[in-house]
JSON list of C-alpha atoms and ligand atoms in Angstrom, two decimals:
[
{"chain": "A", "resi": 5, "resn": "UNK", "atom": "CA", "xyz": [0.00, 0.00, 0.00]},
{"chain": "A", "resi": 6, "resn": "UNK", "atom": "CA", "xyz": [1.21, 2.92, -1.00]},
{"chain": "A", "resi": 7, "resn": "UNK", "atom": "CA", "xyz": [1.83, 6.52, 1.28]},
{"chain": "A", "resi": 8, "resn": "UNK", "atom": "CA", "xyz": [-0.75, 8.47, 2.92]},
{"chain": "A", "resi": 9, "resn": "UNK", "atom": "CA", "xyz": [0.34, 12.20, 2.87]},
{"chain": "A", "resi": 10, "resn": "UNK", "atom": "CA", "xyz": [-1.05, 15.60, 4.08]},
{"chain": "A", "resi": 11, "resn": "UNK", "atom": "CA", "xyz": [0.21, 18.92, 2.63]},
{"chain": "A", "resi": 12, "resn": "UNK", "atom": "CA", "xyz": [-1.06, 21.63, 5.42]},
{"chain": "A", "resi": 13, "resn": "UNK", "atom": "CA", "xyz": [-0.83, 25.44, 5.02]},
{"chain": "A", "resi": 14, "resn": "UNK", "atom": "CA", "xyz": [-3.02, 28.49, 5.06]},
{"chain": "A", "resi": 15, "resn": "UNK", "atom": "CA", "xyz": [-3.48, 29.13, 0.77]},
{"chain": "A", "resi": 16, "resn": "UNK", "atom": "CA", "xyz": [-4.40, 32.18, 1.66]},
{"chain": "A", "resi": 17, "resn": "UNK", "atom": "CA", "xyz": [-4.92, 32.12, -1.26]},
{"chain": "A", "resi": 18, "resn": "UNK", "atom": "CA", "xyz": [-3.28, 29.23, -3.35]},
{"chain": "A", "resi": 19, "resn": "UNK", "atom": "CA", "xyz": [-0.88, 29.46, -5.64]},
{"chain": "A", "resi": 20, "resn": "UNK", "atom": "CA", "xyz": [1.04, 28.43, -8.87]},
{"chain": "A", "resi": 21, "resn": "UNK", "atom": "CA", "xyz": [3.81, 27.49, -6.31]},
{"chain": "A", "resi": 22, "resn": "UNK", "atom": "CA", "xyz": [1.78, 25.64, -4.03]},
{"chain": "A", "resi": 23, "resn": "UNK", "atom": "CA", "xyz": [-0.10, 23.62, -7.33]},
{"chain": "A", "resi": 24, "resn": "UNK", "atom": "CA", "xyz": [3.27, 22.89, -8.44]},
{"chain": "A", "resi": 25, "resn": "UNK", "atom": "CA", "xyz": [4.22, 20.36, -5.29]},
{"chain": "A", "resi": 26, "resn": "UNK", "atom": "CA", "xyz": [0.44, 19.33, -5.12]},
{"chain": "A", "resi": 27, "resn": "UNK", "atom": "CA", "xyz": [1.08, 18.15, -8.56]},
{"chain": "A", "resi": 28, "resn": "UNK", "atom": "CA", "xyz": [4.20, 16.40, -7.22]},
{"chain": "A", "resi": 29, "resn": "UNK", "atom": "CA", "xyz": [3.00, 15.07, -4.14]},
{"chain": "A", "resi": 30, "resn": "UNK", "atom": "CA", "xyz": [0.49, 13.53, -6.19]},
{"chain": "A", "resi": 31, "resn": "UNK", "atom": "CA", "xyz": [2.58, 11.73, -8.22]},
{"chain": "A", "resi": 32, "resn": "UNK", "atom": "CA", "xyz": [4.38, 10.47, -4.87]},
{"chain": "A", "resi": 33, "resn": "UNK", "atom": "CA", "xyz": [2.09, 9.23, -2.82]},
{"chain": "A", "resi": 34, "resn": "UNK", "atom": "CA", "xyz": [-1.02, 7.29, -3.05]},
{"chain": "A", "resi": 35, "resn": "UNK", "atom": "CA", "xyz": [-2.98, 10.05, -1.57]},
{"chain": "A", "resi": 36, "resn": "UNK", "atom": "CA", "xyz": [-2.57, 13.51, -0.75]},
{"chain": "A", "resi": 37, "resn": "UNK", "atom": "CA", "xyz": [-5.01, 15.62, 1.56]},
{"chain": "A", "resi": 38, "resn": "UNK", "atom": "CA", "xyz": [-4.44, 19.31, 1.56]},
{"chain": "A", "resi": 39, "resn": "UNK", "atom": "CA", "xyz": [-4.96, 20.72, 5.03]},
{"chain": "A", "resi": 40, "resn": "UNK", "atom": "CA", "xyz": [-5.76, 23.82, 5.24]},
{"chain": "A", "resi": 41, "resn": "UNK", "atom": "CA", "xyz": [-5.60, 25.59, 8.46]},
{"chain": "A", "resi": 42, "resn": "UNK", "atom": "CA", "xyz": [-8.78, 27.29, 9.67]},
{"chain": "A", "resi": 43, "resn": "UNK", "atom": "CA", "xyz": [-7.43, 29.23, 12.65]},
{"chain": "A", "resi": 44, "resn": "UNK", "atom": "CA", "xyz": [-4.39, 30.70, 11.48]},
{"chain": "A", "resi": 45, "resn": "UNK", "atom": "CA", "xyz": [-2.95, 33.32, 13.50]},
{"chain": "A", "resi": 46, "resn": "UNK", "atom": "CA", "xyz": [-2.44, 35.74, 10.56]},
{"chain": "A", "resi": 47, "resn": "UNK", "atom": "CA", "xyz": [-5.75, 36.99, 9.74]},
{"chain": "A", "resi": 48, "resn": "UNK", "atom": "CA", "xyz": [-6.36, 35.79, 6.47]},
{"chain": "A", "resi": 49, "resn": "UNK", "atom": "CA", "xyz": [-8.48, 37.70, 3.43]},
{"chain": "A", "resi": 50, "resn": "UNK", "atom": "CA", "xyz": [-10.48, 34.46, 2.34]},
{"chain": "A", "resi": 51, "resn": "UNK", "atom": "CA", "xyz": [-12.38, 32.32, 4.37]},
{"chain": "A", "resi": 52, "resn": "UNK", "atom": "CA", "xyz": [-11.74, 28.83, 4.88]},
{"chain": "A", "resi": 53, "resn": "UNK", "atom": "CA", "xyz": [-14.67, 27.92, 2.78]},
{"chain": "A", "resi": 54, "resn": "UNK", "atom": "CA", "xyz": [-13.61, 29.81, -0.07]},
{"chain": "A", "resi": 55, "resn": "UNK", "atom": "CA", "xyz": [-9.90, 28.62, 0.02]},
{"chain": "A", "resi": 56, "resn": "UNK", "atom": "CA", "xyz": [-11.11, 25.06, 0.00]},
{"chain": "A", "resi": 57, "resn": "UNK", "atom": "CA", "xyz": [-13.63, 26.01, -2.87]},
{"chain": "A", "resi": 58, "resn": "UNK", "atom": "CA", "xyz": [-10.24, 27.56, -4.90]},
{"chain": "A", "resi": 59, "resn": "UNK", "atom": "CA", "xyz": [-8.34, 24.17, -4.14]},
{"chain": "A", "resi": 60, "resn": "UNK", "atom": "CA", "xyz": [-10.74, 22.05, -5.22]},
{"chain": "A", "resi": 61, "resn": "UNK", "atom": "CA", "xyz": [-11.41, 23.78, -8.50]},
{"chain": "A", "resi": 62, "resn": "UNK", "atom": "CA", "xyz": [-7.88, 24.27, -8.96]},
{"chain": "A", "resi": 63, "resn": "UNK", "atom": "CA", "xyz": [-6.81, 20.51, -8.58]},
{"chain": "A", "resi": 64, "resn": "UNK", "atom": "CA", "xyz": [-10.64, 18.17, -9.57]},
{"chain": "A", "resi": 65, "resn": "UNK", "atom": "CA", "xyz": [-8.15, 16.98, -12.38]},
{"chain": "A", "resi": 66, "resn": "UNK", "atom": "CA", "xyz": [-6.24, 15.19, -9.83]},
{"chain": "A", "resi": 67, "resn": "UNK", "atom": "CA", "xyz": [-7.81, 11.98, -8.59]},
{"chain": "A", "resi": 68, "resn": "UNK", "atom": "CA", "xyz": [-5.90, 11.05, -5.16]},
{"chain": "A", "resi": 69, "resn": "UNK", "atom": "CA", "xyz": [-5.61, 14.64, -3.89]},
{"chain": "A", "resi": 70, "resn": "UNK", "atom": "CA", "xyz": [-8.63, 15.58, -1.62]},
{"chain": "A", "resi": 71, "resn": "UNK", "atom": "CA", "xyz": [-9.23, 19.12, 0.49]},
{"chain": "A", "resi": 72, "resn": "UNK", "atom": "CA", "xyz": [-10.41, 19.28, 3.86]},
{"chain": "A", "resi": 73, "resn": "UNK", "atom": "CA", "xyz": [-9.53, 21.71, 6.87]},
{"chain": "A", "resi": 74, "resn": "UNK", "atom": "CA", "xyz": [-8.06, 20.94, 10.33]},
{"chain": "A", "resi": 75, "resn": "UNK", "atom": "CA", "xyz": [-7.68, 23.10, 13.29]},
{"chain": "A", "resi": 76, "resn": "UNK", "atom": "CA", "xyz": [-5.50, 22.40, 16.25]},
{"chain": "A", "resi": 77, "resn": "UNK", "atom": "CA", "xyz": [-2.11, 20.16, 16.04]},
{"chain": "A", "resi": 78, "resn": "UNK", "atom": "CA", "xyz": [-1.30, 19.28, 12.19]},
{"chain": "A", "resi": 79, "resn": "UNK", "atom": "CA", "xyz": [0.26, 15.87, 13.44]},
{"chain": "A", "resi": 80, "resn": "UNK", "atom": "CA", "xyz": [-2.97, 14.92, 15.41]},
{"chain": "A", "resi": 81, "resn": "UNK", "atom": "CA", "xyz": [-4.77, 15.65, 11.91]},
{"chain": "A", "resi": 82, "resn": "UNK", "atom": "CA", "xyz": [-1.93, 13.55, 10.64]},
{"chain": "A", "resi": 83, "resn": "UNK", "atom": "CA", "xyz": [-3.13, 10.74, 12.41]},
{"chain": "A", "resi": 84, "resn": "UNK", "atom": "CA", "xyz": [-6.52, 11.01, 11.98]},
{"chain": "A", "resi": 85, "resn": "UNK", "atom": "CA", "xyz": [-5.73, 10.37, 8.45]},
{"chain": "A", "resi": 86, "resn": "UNK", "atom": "CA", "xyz": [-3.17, 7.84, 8.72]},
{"chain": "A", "resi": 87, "resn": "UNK", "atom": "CA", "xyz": [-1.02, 9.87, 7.19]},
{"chain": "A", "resi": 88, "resn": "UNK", "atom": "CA", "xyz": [2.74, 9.14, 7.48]},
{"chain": "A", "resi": 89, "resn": "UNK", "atom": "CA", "xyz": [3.85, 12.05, 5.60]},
{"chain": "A", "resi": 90, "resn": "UNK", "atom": "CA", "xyz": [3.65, 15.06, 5.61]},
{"chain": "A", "resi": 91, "resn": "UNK", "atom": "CA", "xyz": [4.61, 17.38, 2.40]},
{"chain": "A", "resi": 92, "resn": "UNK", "atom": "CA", "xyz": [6.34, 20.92, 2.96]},
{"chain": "A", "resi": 93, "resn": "UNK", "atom": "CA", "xyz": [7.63, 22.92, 0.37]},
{"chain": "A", "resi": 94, "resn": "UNK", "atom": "CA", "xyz": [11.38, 24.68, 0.24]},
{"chain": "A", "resi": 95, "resn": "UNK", "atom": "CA", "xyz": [11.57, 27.71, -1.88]},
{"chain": "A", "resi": 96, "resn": "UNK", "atom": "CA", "xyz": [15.25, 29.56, -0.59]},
{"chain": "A", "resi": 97, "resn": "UNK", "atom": "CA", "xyz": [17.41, 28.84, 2.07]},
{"chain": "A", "resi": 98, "resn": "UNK", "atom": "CA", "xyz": [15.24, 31.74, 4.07]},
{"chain": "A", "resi": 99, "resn": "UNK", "atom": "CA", "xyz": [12.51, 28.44, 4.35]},
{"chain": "A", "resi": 100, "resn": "UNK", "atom": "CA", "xyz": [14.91, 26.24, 5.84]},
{"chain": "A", "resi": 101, "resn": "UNK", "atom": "CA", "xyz": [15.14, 27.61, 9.39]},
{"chain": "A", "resi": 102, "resn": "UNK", "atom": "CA", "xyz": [11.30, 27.81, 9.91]},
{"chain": "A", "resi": 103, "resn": "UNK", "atom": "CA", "xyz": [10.60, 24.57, 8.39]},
{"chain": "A", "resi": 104, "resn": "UNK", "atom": "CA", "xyz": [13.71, 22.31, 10.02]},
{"chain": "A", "resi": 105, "resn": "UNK", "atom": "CA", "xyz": [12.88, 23.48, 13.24]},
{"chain": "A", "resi": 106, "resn": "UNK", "atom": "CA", "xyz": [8.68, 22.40, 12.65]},
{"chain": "A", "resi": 107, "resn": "UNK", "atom": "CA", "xyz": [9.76, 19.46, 11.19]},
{"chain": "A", "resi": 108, "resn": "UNK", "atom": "CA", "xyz": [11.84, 18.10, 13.83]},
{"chain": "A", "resi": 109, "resn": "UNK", "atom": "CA", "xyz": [9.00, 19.48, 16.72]},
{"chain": "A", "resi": 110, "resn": "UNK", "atom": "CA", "xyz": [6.41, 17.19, 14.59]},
{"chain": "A", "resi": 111, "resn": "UNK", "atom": "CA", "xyz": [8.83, 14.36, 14.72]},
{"chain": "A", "resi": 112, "resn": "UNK", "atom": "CA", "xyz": [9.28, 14.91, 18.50]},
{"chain": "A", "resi": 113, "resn": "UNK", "atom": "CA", "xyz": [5.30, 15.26, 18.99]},
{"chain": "A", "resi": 114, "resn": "UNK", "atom": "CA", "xyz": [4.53, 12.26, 16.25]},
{"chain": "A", "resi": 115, "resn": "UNK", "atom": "CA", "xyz": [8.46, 9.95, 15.87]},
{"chain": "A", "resi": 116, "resn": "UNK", "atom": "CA", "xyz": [6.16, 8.02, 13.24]},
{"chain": "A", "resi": 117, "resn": "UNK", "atom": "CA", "xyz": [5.69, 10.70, 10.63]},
{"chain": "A", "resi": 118, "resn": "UNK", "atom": "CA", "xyz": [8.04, 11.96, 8.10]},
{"chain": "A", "resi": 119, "resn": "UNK", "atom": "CA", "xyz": [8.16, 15.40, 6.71]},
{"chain": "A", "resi": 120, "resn": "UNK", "atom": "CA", "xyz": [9.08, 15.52, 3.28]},
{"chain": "A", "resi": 121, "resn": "UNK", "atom": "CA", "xyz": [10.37, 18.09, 1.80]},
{"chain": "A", "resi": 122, "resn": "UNK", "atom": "CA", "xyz": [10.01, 19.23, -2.35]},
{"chain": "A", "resi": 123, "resn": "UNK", "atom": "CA", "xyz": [11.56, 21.83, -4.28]},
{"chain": "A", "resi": 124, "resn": "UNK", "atom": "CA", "xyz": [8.78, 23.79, -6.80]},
{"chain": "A", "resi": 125, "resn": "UNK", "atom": "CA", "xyz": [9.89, 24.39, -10.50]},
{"chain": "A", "resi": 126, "resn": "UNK", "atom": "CA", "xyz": [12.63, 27.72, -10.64]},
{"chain": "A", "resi": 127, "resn": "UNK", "atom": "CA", "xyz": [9.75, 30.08, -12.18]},
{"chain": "A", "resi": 128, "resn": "UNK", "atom": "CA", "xyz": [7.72, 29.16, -8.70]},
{"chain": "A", "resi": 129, "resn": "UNK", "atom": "CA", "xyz": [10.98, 29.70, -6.41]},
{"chain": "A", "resi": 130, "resn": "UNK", "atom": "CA", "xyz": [9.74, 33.56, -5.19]},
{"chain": "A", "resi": 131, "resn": "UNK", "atom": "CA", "xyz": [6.19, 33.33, -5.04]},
{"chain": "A", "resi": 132, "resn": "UNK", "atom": "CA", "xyz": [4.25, 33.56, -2.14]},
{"chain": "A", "resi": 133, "resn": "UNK", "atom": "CA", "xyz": [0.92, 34.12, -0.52]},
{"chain": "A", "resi": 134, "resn": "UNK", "atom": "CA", "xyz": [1.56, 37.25, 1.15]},
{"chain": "A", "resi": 135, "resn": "UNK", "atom": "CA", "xyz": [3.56, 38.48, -2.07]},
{"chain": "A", "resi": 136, "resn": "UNK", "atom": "CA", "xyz": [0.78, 37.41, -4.46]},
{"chain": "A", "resi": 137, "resn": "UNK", "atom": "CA", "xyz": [-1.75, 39.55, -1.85]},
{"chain": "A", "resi": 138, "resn": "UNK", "atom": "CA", "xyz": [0.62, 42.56, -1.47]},
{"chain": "A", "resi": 139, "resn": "UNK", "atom": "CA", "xyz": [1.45, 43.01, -5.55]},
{"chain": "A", "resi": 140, "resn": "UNK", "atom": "CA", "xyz": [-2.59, 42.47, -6.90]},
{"chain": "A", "resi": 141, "resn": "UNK", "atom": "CA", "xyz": [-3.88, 45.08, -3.71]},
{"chain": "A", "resi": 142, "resn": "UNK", "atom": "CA", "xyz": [-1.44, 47.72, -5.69]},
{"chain": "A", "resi": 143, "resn": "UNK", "atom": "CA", "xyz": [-3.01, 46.93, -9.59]},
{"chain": "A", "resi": 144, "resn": "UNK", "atom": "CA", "xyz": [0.23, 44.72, -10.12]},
{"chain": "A", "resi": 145, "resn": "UNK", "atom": "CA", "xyz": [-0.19, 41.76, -12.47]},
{"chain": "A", "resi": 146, "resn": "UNK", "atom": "CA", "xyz": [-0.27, 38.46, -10.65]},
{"chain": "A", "resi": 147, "resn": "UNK", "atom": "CA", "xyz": [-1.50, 35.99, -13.72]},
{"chain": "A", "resi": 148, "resn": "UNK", "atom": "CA", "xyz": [0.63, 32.91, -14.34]},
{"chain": "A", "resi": 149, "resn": "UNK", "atom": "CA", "xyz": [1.44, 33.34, -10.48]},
{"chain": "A", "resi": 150, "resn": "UNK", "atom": "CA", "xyz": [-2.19, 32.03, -9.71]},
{"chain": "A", "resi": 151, "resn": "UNK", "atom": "CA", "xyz": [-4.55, 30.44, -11.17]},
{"chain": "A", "resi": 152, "resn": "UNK", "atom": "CA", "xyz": [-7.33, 32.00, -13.13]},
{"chain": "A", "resi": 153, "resn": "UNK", "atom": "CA", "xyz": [-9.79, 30.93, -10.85]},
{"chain": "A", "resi": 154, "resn": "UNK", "atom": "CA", "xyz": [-7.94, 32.91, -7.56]},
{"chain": "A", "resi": 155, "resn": "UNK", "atom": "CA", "xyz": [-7.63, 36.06, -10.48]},
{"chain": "A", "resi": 156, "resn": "UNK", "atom": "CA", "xyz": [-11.40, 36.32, -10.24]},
{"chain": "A", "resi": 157, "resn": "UNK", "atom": "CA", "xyz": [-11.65, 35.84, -6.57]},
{"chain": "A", "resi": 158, "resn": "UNK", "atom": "CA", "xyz": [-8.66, 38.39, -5.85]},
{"chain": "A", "resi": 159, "resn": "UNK", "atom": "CA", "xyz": [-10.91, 41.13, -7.88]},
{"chain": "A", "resi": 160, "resn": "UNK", "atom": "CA", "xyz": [-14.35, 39.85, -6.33]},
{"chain": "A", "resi": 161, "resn": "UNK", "atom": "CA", "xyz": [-12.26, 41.07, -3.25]},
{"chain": "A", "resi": 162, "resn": "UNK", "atom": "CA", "xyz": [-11.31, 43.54, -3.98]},
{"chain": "A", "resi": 163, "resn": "UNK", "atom": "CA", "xyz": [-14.76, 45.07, -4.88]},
{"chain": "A", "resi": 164, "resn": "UNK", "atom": "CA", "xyz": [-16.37, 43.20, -1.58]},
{"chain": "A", "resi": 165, "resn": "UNK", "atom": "CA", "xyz": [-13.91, 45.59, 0.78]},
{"chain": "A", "resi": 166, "resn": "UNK", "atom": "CA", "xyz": [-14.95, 48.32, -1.62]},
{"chain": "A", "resi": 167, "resn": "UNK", "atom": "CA", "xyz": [-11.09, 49.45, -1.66]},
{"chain": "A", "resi": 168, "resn": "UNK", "atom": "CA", "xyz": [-7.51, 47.47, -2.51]},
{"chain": "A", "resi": 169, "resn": "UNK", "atom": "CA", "xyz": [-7.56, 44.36, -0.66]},
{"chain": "B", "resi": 30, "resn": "ATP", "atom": "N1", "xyz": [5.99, 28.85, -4.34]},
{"chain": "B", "resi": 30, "resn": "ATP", "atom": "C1", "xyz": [6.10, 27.79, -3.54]},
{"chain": "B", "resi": 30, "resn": "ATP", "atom": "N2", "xyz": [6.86, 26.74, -3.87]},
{"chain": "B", "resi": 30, "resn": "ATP", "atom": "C2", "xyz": [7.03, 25.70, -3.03]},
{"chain": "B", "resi": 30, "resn": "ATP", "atom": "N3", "xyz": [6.46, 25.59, -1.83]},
{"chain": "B", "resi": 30, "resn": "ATP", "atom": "C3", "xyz": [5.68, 26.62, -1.45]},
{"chain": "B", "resi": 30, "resn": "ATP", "atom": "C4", "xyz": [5.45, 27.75, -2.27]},
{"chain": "B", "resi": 30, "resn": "ATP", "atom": "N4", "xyz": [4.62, 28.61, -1.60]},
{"chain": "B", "resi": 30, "resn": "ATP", "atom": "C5", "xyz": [4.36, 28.02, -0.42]},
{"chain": "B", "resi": 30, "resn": "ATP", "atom": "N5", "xyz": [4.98, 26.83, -0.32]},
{"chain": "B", "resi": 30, "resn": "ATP", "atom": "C6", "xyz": [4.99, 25.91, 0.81]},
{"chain": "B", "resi": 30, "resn": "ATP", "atom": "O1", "xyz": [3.67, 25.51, 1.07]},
{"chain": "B", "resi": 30, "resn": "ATP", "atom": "C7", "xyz": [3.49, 25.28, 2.47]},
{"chain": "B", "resi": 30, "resn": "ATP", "atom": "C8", "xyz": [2.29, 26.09, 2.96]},
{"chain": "B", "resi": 30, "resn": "ATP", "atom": "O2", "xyz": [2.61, 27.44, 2.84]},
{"chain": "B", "resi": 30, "resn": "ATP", "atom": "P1", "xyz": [1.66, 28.66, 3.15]},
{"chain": "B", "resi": 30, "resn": "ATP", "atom": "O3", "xyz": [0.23, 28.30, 3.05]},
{"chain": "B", "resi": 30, "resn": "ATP", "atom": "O4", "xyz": [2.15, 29.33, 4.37]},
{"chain": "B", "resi": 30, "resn": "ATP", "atom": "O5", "xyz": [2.00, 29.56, 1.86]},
{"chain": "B", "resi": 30, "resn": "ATP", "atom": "P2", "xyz": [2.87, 30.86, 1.73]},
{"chain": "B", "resi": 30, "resn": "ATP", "atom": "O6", "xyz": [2.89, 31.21, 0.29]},
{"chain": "B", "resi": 30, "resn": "ATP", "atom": "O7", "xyz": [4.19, 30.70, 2.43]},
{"chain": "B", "resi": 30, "resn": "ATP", "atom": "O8", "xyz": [1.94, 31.89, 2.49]},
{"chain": "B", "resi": 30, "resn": "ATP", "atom": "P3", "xyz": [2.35, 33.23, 3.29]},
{"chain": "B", "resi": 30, "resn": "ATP", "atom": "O9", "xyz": [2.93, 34.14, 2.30]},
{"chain": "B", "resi": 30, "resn": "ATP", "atom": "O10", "xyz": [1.03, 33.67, 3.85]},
{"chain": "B", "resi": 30, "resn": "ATP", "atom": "O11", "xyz": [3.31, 32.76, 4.35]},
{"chain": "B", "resi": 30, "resn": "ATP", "atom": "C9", "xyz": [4.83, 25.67, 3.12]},
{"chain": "B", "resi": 30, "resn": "ATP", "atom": "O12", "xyz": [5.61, 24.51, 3.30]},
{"chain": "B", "resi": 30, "resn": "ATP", "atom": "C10", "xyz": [5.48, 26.56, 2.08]},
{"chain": "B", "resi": 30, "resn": "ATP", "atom": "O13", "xyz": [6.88, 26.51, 2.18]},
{"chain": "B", "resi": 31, "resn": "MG", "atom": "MG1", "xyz": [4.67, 31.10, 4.42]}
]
């Protein structure tokens, strides 16, 4: 039987960079369940509901990846999925530090889960939630850094808070 993996994170809101190791993570393991976080301390501009709506659209091609939220410990969520991985992705060096140090907390909270670690294609390497966010509230162009379907919900935004987002 093959590997049971989570990928957690806010996607706040999803993007190309965050597709890009869904894709691989899919070809890795048997399943993947994207976990997104629904109490994040940042305060995020979509709702939980409407991030899992953008993830689902953005990956119903892919038949062994599945959406769901969690709140609370990731590896507990872990569990509850029999997950034995758990898929983080590395964009710079500037990731490392943050992500080593979770990775090796999880391992210390849950010794029987693995985090594993993937590298997105170069043209992925600098993009970033809060980037993506910060460059489309100023009129910047953020196509081919999302997907179309989080274009439409960044300018729905924008005109539901009636000012840049
Ligand atoms: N462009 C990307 N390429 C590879 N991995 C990424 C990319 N963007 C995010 N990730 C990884 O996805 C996981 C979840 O990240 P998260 O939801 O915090 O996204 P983020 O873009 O870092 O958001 P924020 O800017 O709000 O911190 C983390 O392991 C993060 O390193
Ligand atoms: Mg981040």
């Amino acid at each position: 039987m093959g590997v049971q993996a989570i990928y957690p994170g806010t996607f706040d809101p999803p993007t190309n960079g965050h597709l890009d190791l869904v894709t691989r993570g899919a070809r890795l393991f048997e399943h993947l369940t994207i976990a997104i976080l629904s109490n994040p301390v940042k305060n995020p501009l979509f709702t939980v509901d409407e991030r899992v709506e953008m993830l689902q659209e953005a990956t119903h091609q892919l038949e062994n990846v599945s959406v769901e939220t969690f709140d609370g410990l990731m590896v507990d969520f872990a569990r509850q999925k029999n997950a034995s991985a758990v898929l983080r992705g590395i964009r710079a060096i500037s990731d490392y530090e943050y992500e080593f140090q979770m990775a090796l907390m999880n391992r210390r909270l849950a010794p029987e889960i693995e985090t594993v670690f993937l590298q997105p294609a170069g043209r992925y390497s600098f993009v970033s939630s809060r980037m993506v966010k910060e460059v489309f509230s100023f009129g910047g162009d953020v196509s081919g850094l999302v997907p179309a379907n989080v274009i439409k919900r960044l300018k729905r935004q924008v005109k539901r808070s009636g000012s840049s987002a």
